[in-house]
Amino acid sequence: MANKDEQLSFLQILASVMASFIGVQSAENRQRDFEHGKAMHFVWVGVLMTAVFCMAIIVLVNLVLAA
């Protein structure tokens, strides 16, 4: 568990955002996110992950249509 002054790592933020994409998050991690995280970090990682997801779908559709 992080100290009161300690910020979340990028991997912790990424894991929380990925869990939110599928709607699964433990109460302990949610509490940690609210106590130690900054909202803007979650927003930026969420936007990045959404862009990566959209690009993956576009690439996958293009591969299927080309076959």
JSON list of N, CA and C in Angstrom, two decimals:
[
{"chain": "A", "resi": 1, "resn": "MET", "atom": "N", "xyz": [0.84, -1.18, 0.00]},
{"chain": "A", "resi": 1, "resn": "MET", "atom": "CA", "xyz": [0.00, 0.00, 0.00]},
{"chain": "A", "resi": 1, "resn": "MET", "atom": "C", "xyz": [0.88, 1.24, 0.00]},
{"chain": "A", "resi": 2, "resn": "ALA", "atom": "N", "xyz": [0.47, 2.28, -0.68]},
{"chain": "A", "resi": 2, "resn": "ALA", "atom": "CA", "xyz": [1.26, 3.49, -0.81]},
{"chain": "A", "resi": 2, "resn": "ALA", "atom": "C", "xyz": [1.12, 4.36, 0.44]},
{"chain": "A", "resi": 3, "resn": "ASN", "atom": "N", "xyz": [2.18, 5.13, 0.71]},
{"chain": "A", "resi": 3, "resn": "ASN", "atom": "CA", "xyz": [2.13, 6.09, 1.80]},
{"chain": "A", "resi": 3, "resn": "ASN", "atom": "C", "xyz": [1.20, 7.23, 1.42]},
{"chain": "A", "resi": 4, "resn": "LYS", "atom": "N", "xyz": [0.84, 8.07, 2.39]},
{"chain": "A", "resi": 4, "resn": "LYS", "atom": "CA", "xyz": [-0.09, 9.17, 2.14]},
{"chain": "A", "resi": 4, "resn": "LYS", "atom": "C", "xyz": [0.46, 10.15, 1.11]},
{"chain": "A", "resi": 5, "resn": "ASP", "atom": "N", "xyz": [1.79, 10.39, 1.12]},
{"chain": "A", "resi": 5, "resn": "ASP", "atom": "CA", "xyz": [2.40, 11.35, 0.20]},
{"chain": "A", "resi": 5, "resn": "ASP", "atom": "C", "xyz": [2.79, 10.72, -1.13]},
{"chain": "A", "resi": 6, "resn": "GLU", "atom": "N", "xyz": [2.76, 9.40, -1.21]},
{"chain": "A", "resi": 6, "resn": "GLU", "atom": "CA", "xyz": [3.23, 8.70, -2.39]},
{"chain": "A", "resi": 6, "resn": "GLU", "atom": "C", "xyz": [2.20, 8.73, -3.51]},
{"chain": "A", "resi": 7, "resn": "GLN", "atom": "N", "xyz": [2.68, 8.98, -4.74]},
{"chain": "A", "resi": 7, "resn": "GLN", "atom": "CA", "xyz": [1.81, 8.99, -5.91]},
{"chain": "A", "resi": 7, "resn": "GLN", "atom": "C", "xyz": [1.75, 7.60, -6.52]},
{"chain": "A", "resi": 8, "resn": "LEU", "atom": "N", "xyz": [0.74, 7.37, -7.34]},
{"chain": "A", "resi": 8, "resn": "LEU", "atom": "CA", "xyz": [0.61, 6.09, -8.02]},
{"chain": "A", "resi": 8, "resn": "LEU", "atom": "C", "xyz": [1.60, 6.01, -9.17]},
{"chain": "A", "resi": 9, "resn": "SER", "atom": "N", "xyz": [2.08, 4.80, -9.45]},
{"chain": "A", "resi": 9, "resn": "SER", "atom": "CA", "xyz": [2.97, 4.61, -10.59]},
{"chain": "A", "resi": 9, "resn": "SER", "atom": "C", "xyz": [2.14, 4.53, -11.87]},
{"chain": "A", "resi": 10, "resn": "PHE", "atom": "N", "xyz": [2.83, 4.67, -13.00]},
{"chain": "A", "resi": 10, "resn": "PHE", "atom": "CA", "xyz": [2.14, 4.58, -14.28]},
{"chain": "A", "resi": 10, "resn": "PHE", "atom": "C", "xyz": [1.47, 3.22, -14.44]},
{"chain": "A", "resi": 11, "resn": "LEU", "atom": "N", "xyz": [2.13, 2.17, -14.00]},
{"chain": "A", "resi": 11, "resn": "LEU", "atom": "CA", "xyz": [1.56, 0.83, -14.13]},
{"chain": "A", "resi": 11, "resn": "LEU", "atom": "C", "xyz": [0.30, 0.66, -13.27]},
{"chain": "A", "resi": 12, "resn": "GLN", "atom": "N", "xyz": [0.28, 1.27, -12.09]},
{"chain": "A", "resi": 12, "resn": "GLN", "atom": "CA", "xyz": [-0.91, 1.21, -11.25]},
{"chain": "A", "resi": 12, "resn": "GLN", "atom": "C", "xyz": [-2.08, 1.95, -11.90]},
{"chain": "A", "resi": 13, "resn": "ILE", "atom": "N", "xyz": [-1.78, 3.10, -12.48]},
{"chain": "A", "resi": 13, "resn": "ILE", "atom": "CA", "xyz": [-2.82, 3.87, -13.17]},
{"chain": "A", "resi": 13, "resn": "ILE", "atom": "C", "xyz": [-3.31, 3.10, -14.38]},
{"chain": "A", "resi": 14, "resn": "LEU", "atom": "N", "xyz": [-2.39, 2.53, -15.15]},
{"chain": "A", "resi": 14, "resn": "LEU", "atom": "CA", "xyz": [-2.76, 1.75, -16.34]},
{"chain": "A", "resi": 14, "resn": "LEU", "atom": "C", "xyz": [-3.63, 0.57, -15.95]},
{"chain": "A", "resi": 15, "resn": "ALA", "atom": "N", "xyz": [-3.27, -0.14, -14.90]},
{"chain": "A", "resi": 15, "resn": "ALA", "atom": "CA", "xyz": [-4.06, -1.29, -14.44]},
{"chain": "A", "resi": 15, "resn": "ALA", "atom": "C", "xyz": [-5.46, -0.85, -14.02]},
{"chain": "A", "resi": 16, "resn": "SER", "atom": "N", "xyz": [-5.57, 0.28, -13.34]},
{"chain": "A", "resi": 16, "resn": "SER", "atom": "CA", "xyz": [-6.88, 0.77, -12.91]},
{"chain": "A", "resi": 16, "resn": "SER", "atom": "C", "xyz": [-7.74, 1.16, -14.11]},
{"chain": "A", "resi": 17, "resn": "VAL", "atom": "N", "xyz": [-7.13, 1.80, -15.11]},
{"chain": "A", "resi": 17, "resn": "VAL", "atom": "CA", "xyz": [-7.88, 2.19, -16.30]},
{"chain": "A", "resi": 17, "resn": "VAL", "atom": "C", "xyz": [-8.33, 0.95, -17.07]},
{"chain": "A", "resi": 18, "resn": "MET", "atom": "N", "xyz": [-7.44, -0.03, -17.20]},
{"chain": "A", "resi": 18, "resn": "MET", "atom": "CA", "xyz": [-7.81, -1.26, -17.90]},
{"chain": "A", "resi": 18, "resn": "MET", "atom": "C", "xyz": [-8.94, -1.99, -17.17]},
{"chain": "A", "resi": 19, "resn": "ALA", "atom": "N", "xyz": [-8.89, -2.00, -15.84]},
{"chain": "A", "resi": 19, "resn": "ALA", "atom": "CA", "xyz": [-9.96, -2.62, -15.06]},
{"chain": "A", "resi": 19, "resn": "ALA", "atom": "C", "xyz": [-11.27, -1.87, -15.26]},
{"chain": "A", "resi": 20, "resn": "SER", "atom": "N", "xyz": [-11.20, -0.56, -15.38]},
{"chain": "A", "resi": 20, "resn": "SER", "atom": "CA", "xyz": [-12.42, 0.21, -15.60]},
{"chain": "A", "resi": 20, "resn": "SER", "atom": "C", "xyz": [-13.01, -0.03, -16.98]},
{"chain": "A", "resi": 21, "resn": "PHE", "atom": "N", "xyz": [-12.16, -0.35, -17.96]},
{"chain": "A", "resi": 21, "resn": "PHE", "atom": "CA", "xyz": [-12.66, -0.64, -19.31]},
{"chain": "A", "resi": 21, "resn": "PHE", "atom": "C", "xyz": [-13.57, -1.86, -19.30]},
{"chain": "A", "resi": 22, "resn": "ILE", "atom": "N", "xyz": [-13.29, -2.83, -18.46]},
{"chain": "A", "resi": 22, "resn": "ILE", "atom": "CA", "xyz": [-14.12, -4.03, -18.42]},
{"chain": "A", "resi": 22, "resn": "ILE", "atom": "C", "xyz": [-15.05, -4.04, -17.21]},
{"chain": "A", "resi": 23, "resn": "GLY", "atom": "N", "xyz": [-15.01, -2.99, -16.40]},
{"chain": "A", "resi": 23, "resn": "GLY", "atom": "CA", "xyz": [-15.94, -2.85, -15.29]},
{"chain": "A", "resi": 23, "resn": "GLY", "atom": "C", "xyz": [-15.60, -3.65, -14.05]},
{"chain": "A", "resi": 24, "resn": "VAL", "atom": "N", "xyz": [-14.32, -3.96, -13.87]},
{"chain": "A", "resi": 24, "resn": "VAL", "atom": "CA", "xyz": [-13.90, -4.75, -12.72]},
{"chain": "A", "resi": 24, "resn": "VAL", "atom": "C", "xyz": [-12.83, -3.95, -11.97]},
{"chain": "A", "resi": 25, "resn": "GLN", "atom": "N", "xyz": [-13.07, -3.72, -10.69]},
{"chain": "A", "resi": 25, "resn": "GLN", "atom": "CA", "xyz": [-12.10, -3.00, -9.86]},
{"chain": "A", "resi": 25, "resn": "GLN", "atom": "C", "xyz": [-12.34, -3.41, -8.41]},
{"chain": "A", "resi": 26, "resn": "SER", "atom": "N", "xyz": [-11.28, -3.74, -7.72]},
{"chain": "A", "resi": 26, "resn": "SER", "atom": "CA", "xyz": [-11.43, -4.10, -6.31]},
{"chain": "A", "resi": 26, "resn": "SER", "atom": "C", "xyz": [-11.67, -2.83, -5.49]},
{"chain": "A", "resi": 27, "resn": "ALA", "atom": "N", "xyz": [-12.35, -2.98, -4.40]},
{"chain": "A", "resi": 27, "resn": "ALA", "atom": "CA", "xyz": [-12.62, -1.84, -3.52]},
{"chain": "A", "resi": 27, "resn": "ALA", "atom": "C", "xyz": [-11.32, -1.25, -2.98]},
{"chain": "A", "resi": 28, "resn": "GLU", "atom": "N", "xyz": [-10.36, -2.11, -2.71]},
{"chain": "A", "resi": 28, "resn": "GLU", "atom": "CA", "xyz": [-9.07, -1.63, -2.20]},
{"chain": "A", "resi": 28, "resn": "GLU", "atom": "C", "xyz": [-8.35, -0.76, -3.23]},
{"chain": "A", "resi": 29, "resn": "ASN", "atom": "N", "xyz": [-8.33, -1.19, -4.49]},
{"chain": "A", "resi": 29, "resn": "ASN", "atom": "CA", "xyz": [-7.68, -0.40, -5.54]},
{"chain": "A", "resi": 29, "resn": "ASN", "atom": "C", "xyz": [-8.44, 0.89, -5.81]},
{"chain": "A", "resi": 30, "resn": "ARG", "atom": "N", "xyz": [-9.76, 0.84, -5.78]},
{"chain": "A", "resi": 30, "resn": "ARG", "atom": "CA", "xyz": [-10.55, 2.05, -5.99]},
{"chain": "A", "resi": 30, "resn": "ARG", "atom": "C", "xyz": [-10.26, 3.07, -4.90]},
{"chain": "A", "resi": 31, "resn": "GLN", "atom": "N", "xyz": [-10.19, 2.60, -3.66]},
{"chain": "A", "resi": 31, "resn": "GLN", "atom": "CA", "xyz": [-9.88, 3.50, -2.55]},
{"chain": "A", "resi": 31, "resn": "GLN", "atom": "C", "xyz": [-8.48, 4.09, -2.71]},
{"chain": "A", "resi": 32, "resn": "ARG", "atom": "N", "xyz": [-7.51, 3.27, -3.10]},
{"chain": "A", "resi": 32, "resn": "ARG", "atom": "CA", "xyz": [-6.15, 3.73, -3.33]},
{"chain": "A", "resi": 32, "resn": "ARG", "atom": "C", "xyz": [-6.11, 4.79, -4.42]},
{"chain": "A", "resi": 33, "resn": "ASP", "atom": "N", "xyz": [-6.87, 4.56, -5.50]},
{"chain": "A", "resi": 33, "resn": "ASP", "atom": "CA", "xyz": [-6.90, 5.51, -6.60]},
{"chain": "A", "resi": 33, "resn": "ASP", "atom": "C", "xyz": [-7.43, 6.87, -6.16]},
{"chain": "A", "resi": 34, "resn": "PHE", "atom": "N", "xyz": [-8.50, 6.86, -5.36]},
{"chain": "A", "resi": 34, "resn": "PHE", "atom": "CA", "xyz": [-9.09, 8.12, -4.91]},
{"chain": "A", "resi": 34, "resn": "PHE", "atom": "C", "xyz": [-8.20, 8.84, -3.89]},
{"chain": "A", "resi": 35, "resn": "GLU", "atom": "N", "xyz": [-7.47, 8.09, -3.09]},
{"chain": "A", "resi": 35, "resn": "GLU", "atom": "CA", "xyz": [-6.63, 8.72, -2.06]},
{"chain": "A", "resi": 35, "resn": "GLU", "atom": "C", "xyz": [-5.31, 9.24, -2.62]},
{"chain": "A", "resi": 36, "resn": "HIS", "atom": "N", "xyz": [-4.71, 8.51, -3.56]},
{"chain": "A", "resi": 36, "resn": "HIS", "atom": "CA", "xyz": [-3.35, 8.84, -4.00]},
{"chain": "A", "resi": 36, "resn": "HIS", "atom": "C", "xyz": [-3.25, 9.28, -5.45]},
{"chain": "A", "resi": 37, "resn": "GLY", "atom": "N", "xyz": [-4.28, 9.06, -6.24]},
{"chain": "A", "resi": 37, "resn": "GLY", "atom": "CA", "xyz": [-4.20, 9.38, -7.66]},
{"chain": "A", "resi": 37, "resn": "GLY", "atom": "C", "xyz": [-4.69, 10.78, -7.97]},
{"chain": "A", "resi": 38, "resn": "LYS", "atom": "N", "xyz": [-4.30, 11.26, -9.13]},
{"chain": "A", "resi": 38, "resn": "LYS", "atom": "CA", "xyz": [-4.77, 12.54, -9.64]},
{"chain": "A", "resi": 38, "resn": "LYS", "atom": "C", "xyz": [-5.69, 12.26, -10.81]},
{"chain": "A", "resi": 39, "resn": "ALA", "atom": "N", "xyz": [-6.83, 12.91, -10.85]},
{"chain": "A", "resi": 39, "resn": "ALA", "atom": "CA", "xyz": [-7.84, 12.64, -11.88]},
{"chain": "A", "resi": 39, "resn": "ALA", "atom": "C", "xyz": [-7.28, 12.82, -13.28]},
{"chain": "A", "resi": 40, "resn": "MET", "atom": "N", "xyz": [-6.47, 13.85, -13.50]},
{"chain": "A", "resi": 40, "resn": "MET", "atom": "CA", "xyz": [-5.95, 14.12, -14.84]},
{"chain": "A", "resi": 40, "resn": "MET", "atom": "C", "xyz": [-5.08, 12.98, -15.35]},
{"chain": "A", "resi": 41, "resn": "HIS", "atom": "N", "xyz": [-4.36, 12.29, -14.46]},
{"chain": "A", "resi": 41, "resn": "HIS", "atom": "CA", "xyz": [-3.56, 11.15, -14.88]},
{"chain": "A", "resi": 41, "resn": "HIS", "atom": "C", "xyz": [-4.46, 10.04, -15.42]},
{"chain": "A", "resi": 42, "resn": "PHE", "atom": "N", "xyz": [-5.56, 9.79, -14.75]},
{"chain": "A", "resi": 42, "resn": "PHE", "atom": "CA", "xyz": [-6.49, 8.76, -15.20]},
{"chain": "A", "resi": 42, "resn": "PHE", "atom": "C", "xyz": [-7.16, 9.16, -16.51]},
{"chain": "A", "resi": 43, "resn": "VAL", "atom": "N", "xyz": [-7.47, 10.43, -16.66]},
{"chain": "A", "resi": 43, "resn": "VAL", "atom": "CA", "xyz": [-8.09, 10.92, -17.90]},
{"chain": "A", "resi": 43, "resn": "VAL", "atom": "C", "xyz": [-7.14, 10.72, -19.07]},
{"chain": "A", "resi": 44, "resn": "TRP", "atom": "N", "xyz": [-5.88, 11.13, -18.91]},
{"chain": "A", "resi": 44, "resn": "TRP", "atom": "CA", "xyz": [-4.92, 10.99, -20.01]},
{"chain": "A", "resi": 44, "resn": "TRP", "atom": "C", "xyz": [-4.67, 9.54, -20.38]},
{"chain": "A", "resi": 45, "resn": "VAL", "atom": "N", "xyz": [-4.52, 8.68, -19.41]},
{"chain": "A", "resi": 45, "resn": "VAL", "atom": "CA", "xyz": [-4.31, 7.25, -19.70]},
{"chain": "A", "resi": 45, "resn": "VAL", "atom": "C", "xyz": [-5.57, 6.67, -20.33]},
{"chain": "A", "resi": 46, "resn": "GLY", "atom": "N", "xyz": [-6.74, 7.08, -19.89]},
{"chain": "A", "resi": 46, "resn": "GLY", "atom": "CA", "xyz": [-7.99, 6.62, -20.48]},
{"chain": "A", "resi": 46, "resn": "GLY", "atom": "C", "xyz": [-8.12, 7.03, -21.94]},
{"chain": "A", "resi": 47, "resn": "VAL", "atom": "N", "xyz": [-7.77, 8.27, -22.24]},
{"chain": "A", "resi": 47, "resn": "VAL", "atom": "CA", "xyz": [-7.79, 8.75, -23.63]},
{"chain": "A", "resi": 47, "resn": "VAL", "atom": "C", "xyz": [-6.80, 7.97, -24.48]},
{"chain": "A", "resi": 48, "resn": "LEU", "atom": "N", "xyz": [-5.60, 7.75, -23.94]},
{"chain": "A", "resi": 48, "resn": "LEU", "atom": "CA", "xyz": [-4.58, 6.99, -24.65]},
{"chain": "A", "resi": 48, "resn": "LEU", "atom": "C", "xyz": [-5.05, 5.56, -24.92]},
{"chain": "A", "resi": 49, "resn": "MET", "atom": "N", "xyz": [-5.61, 4.91, -23.91]},
{"chain": "A", "resi": 49, "resn": "MET", "atom": "CA", "xyz": [-6.07, 3.53, -24.07]},
{"chain": "A", "resi": 49, "resn": "MET", "atom": "C", "xyz": [-7.25, 3.45, -25.05]},
{"chain": "A", "resi": 50, "resn": "THR", "atom": "N", "xyz": [-8.11, 4.45, -25.07]},
{"chain": "A", "resi": 50, "resn": "THR", "atom": "CA", "xyz": [-9.22, 4.49, -26.02]},
{"chain": "A", "resi": 50, "resn": "THR", "atom": "C", "xyz": [-8.68, 4.61, -27.44]},
{"chain": "A", "resi": 51, "resn": "ALA", "atom": "N", "xyz": [-7.67, 5.46, -27.64]},
{"chain": "A", "resi": 51, "resn": "ALA", "atom": "CA", "xyz": [-7.06, 5.62, -28.96]},
{"chain": "A", "resi": 51, "resn": "ALA", "atom": "C", "xyz": [-6.40, 4.32, -29.41]},
{"chain": "A", "resi": 52, "resn": "VAL", "atom": "N", "xyz": [-5.69, 3.66, -28.50]},
{"chain": "A", "resi": 52, "resn": "VAL", "atom": "CA", "xyz": [-5.05, 2.37, -28.83]},
{"chain": "A", "resi": 52, "resn": "VAL", "atom": "C", "xyz": [-6.10, 1.34, -29.18]},
{"chain": "A", "resi": 53, "resn": "PHE", "atom": "N", "xyz": [-7.19, 1.29, -28.44]},
{"chain": "A", "resi": 53, "resn": "PHE", "atom": "CA", "xyz": [-8.27, 0.34, -28.72]},
{"chain": "A", "resi": 53, "resn": "PHE", "atom": "C", "xyz": [-8.87, 0.61, -30.10]},
{"chain": "A", "resi": 54, "resn": "CYS", "atom": "N", "xyz": [-9.15, 1.86, -30.41]},
{"chain": "A", "resi": 54, "resn": "CYS", "atom": "CA", "xyz": [-9.73, 2.21, -31.72]},
{"chain": "A", "resi": 54, "resn": "CYS", "atom": "C", "xyz": [-8.78, 1.85, -32.86]},
{"chain": "A", "resi": 55, "resn": "MET", "atom": "N", "xyz": [-7.50, 2.13, -32.68]},
{"chain": "A", "resi": 55, "resn": "MET", "atom": "CA", "xyz": [-6.51, 1.78, -33.72]},
{"chain": "A", "resi": 55, "resn": "MET", "atom": "C", "xyz": [-6.44, 0.28, -33.90]},
{"chain": "A", "resi": 56, "resn": "ALA", "atom": "N", "xyz": [-6.50, -0.48, -32.82]},
{"chain": "A", "resi": 56, "resn": "ALA", "atom": "CA", "xyz": [-6.46, -1.94, -32.92]},
{"chain": "A", "resi": 56, "resn": "ALA", "atom": "C", "xyz": [-7.68, -2.46, -33.68]},
{"chain": "A", "resi": 57, "resn": "ILE", "atom": "N", "xyz": [-8.85, -1.91, -33.43]},
{"chain": "A", "resi": 57, "resn": "ILE", "atom": "CA", "xyz": [-10.06, -2.32, -34.15]},
{"chain": "A", "resi": 57, "resn": "ILE", "atom": "C", "xyz": [-9.94, -1.99, -35.63]},
{"chain": "A", "resi": 58, "resn": "ILE", "atom": "N", "xyz": [-9.43, -0.81, -35.96]},
{"chain": "A", "resi": 58, "resn": "ILE", "atom": "CA", "xyz": [-9.26, -0.42, -37.35]},
{"chain": "A", "resi": 58, "resn": "ILE", "atom": "C", "xyz": [-8.30, -1.36, -38.06]},
{"chain": "A", "resi": 59, "resn": "VAL", "atom": "N", "xyz": [-7.17, -1.67, -37.43]},
{"chain": "A", "resi": 59, "resn": "VAL", "atom": "CA", "xyz": [-6.20, -2.59, -38.02]},
{"chain": "A", "resi": 59, "resn": "VAL", "atom": "C", "xyz": [-6.81, -3.97, -38.20]},
{"chain": "A", "resi": 60, "resn": "LEU", "atom": "N", "xyz": [-7.52, -4.44, -37.19]},
{"chain": "A", "resi": 60, "resn": "LEU", "atom": "CA", "xyz": [-8.13, -5.77, -37.27]},
{"chain": "A", "resi": 60, "resn": "LEU", "atom": "C", "xyz": [-9.16, -5.84, -38.40]},
{"chain": "A", "resi": 61, "resn": "VAL", "atom": "N", "xyz": [-10.00, -4.83, -38.54]},
{"chain": "A", "resi": 61, "resn": "VAL", "atom": "CA", "xyz": [-11.00, -4.80, -39.61]},
{"chain": "A", "resi": 61, "resn": "VAL", "atom": "C", "xyz": [-10.31, -4.77, -40.97]},
{"chain": "A", "resi": 62, "resn": "ASN", "atom": "N", "xyz": [-9.27, -3.97, -41.12]},
{"chain": "A", "resi": 62, "resn": "ASN", "atom": "CA", "xyz": [-8.55, -3.91, -42.39]},
{"chain": "A", "resi": 62, "resn": "ASN", "atom": "C", "xyz": [-7.90, -5.24, -42.74]},
{"chain": "A", "resi": 63, "resn": "LEU", "atom": "N", "xyz": [-7.38, -5.92, -41.73]},
{"chain": "A", "resi": 63, "resn": "LEU", "atom": "CA", "xyz": [-6.77, -7.24, -41.99]},
{"chain": "A", "resi": 63, "resn": "LEU", "atom": "C", "xyz": [-7.82, -8.26, -42.42]},
{"chain": "A", "resi": 64, "resn": "VAL", "atom": "N", "xyz": [-8.99, -8.23, -41.78]},
{"chain": "A", "resi": 64, "resn": "VAL", "atom": "CA", "xyz": [-10.05, -9.16, -42.13]},
{"chain": "A", "resi": 64, "resn": "VAL", "atom": "C", "xyz": [-10.59, -8.86, -43.54]},
{"chain": "A", "resi": 65, "resn": "LEU", "atom": "N", "xyz": [-10.76, -7.60, -43.85]},
{"chain": "A", "resi": 65, "resn": "LEU", "atom": "CA", "xyz": [-11.29, -7.23, -45.17]},
{"chain": "A", "resi": 65, "resn": "LEU", "atom": "C", "xyz": [-10.28, -7.54, -46.28]},
{"chain": "A", "resi": 66, "resn": "ALA", "atom": "N", "xyz": [-9.00, -7.46, -45.98]},
{"chain": "A", "resi": 66, "resn": "ALA", "atom": "CA", "xyz": [-7.97, -7.75, -46.98]},
{"chain": "A", "resi": 66, "resn": "ALA", "atom": "C", "xyz": [-7.85, -9.25, -47.25]},
{"chain": "A", "resi": 67, "resn": "ALA", "atom": "N", "xyz": [-8.28, -10.07, -46.33]},
{"chain": "A", "resi": 67, "resn": "ALA", "atom": "CA", "xyz": [-8.14, -11.53, -46.49]},
{"chain": "A", "resi": 67, "resn": "ALA", "atom": "C", "xyz": [-9.21, -12.11, -47.38]}
]
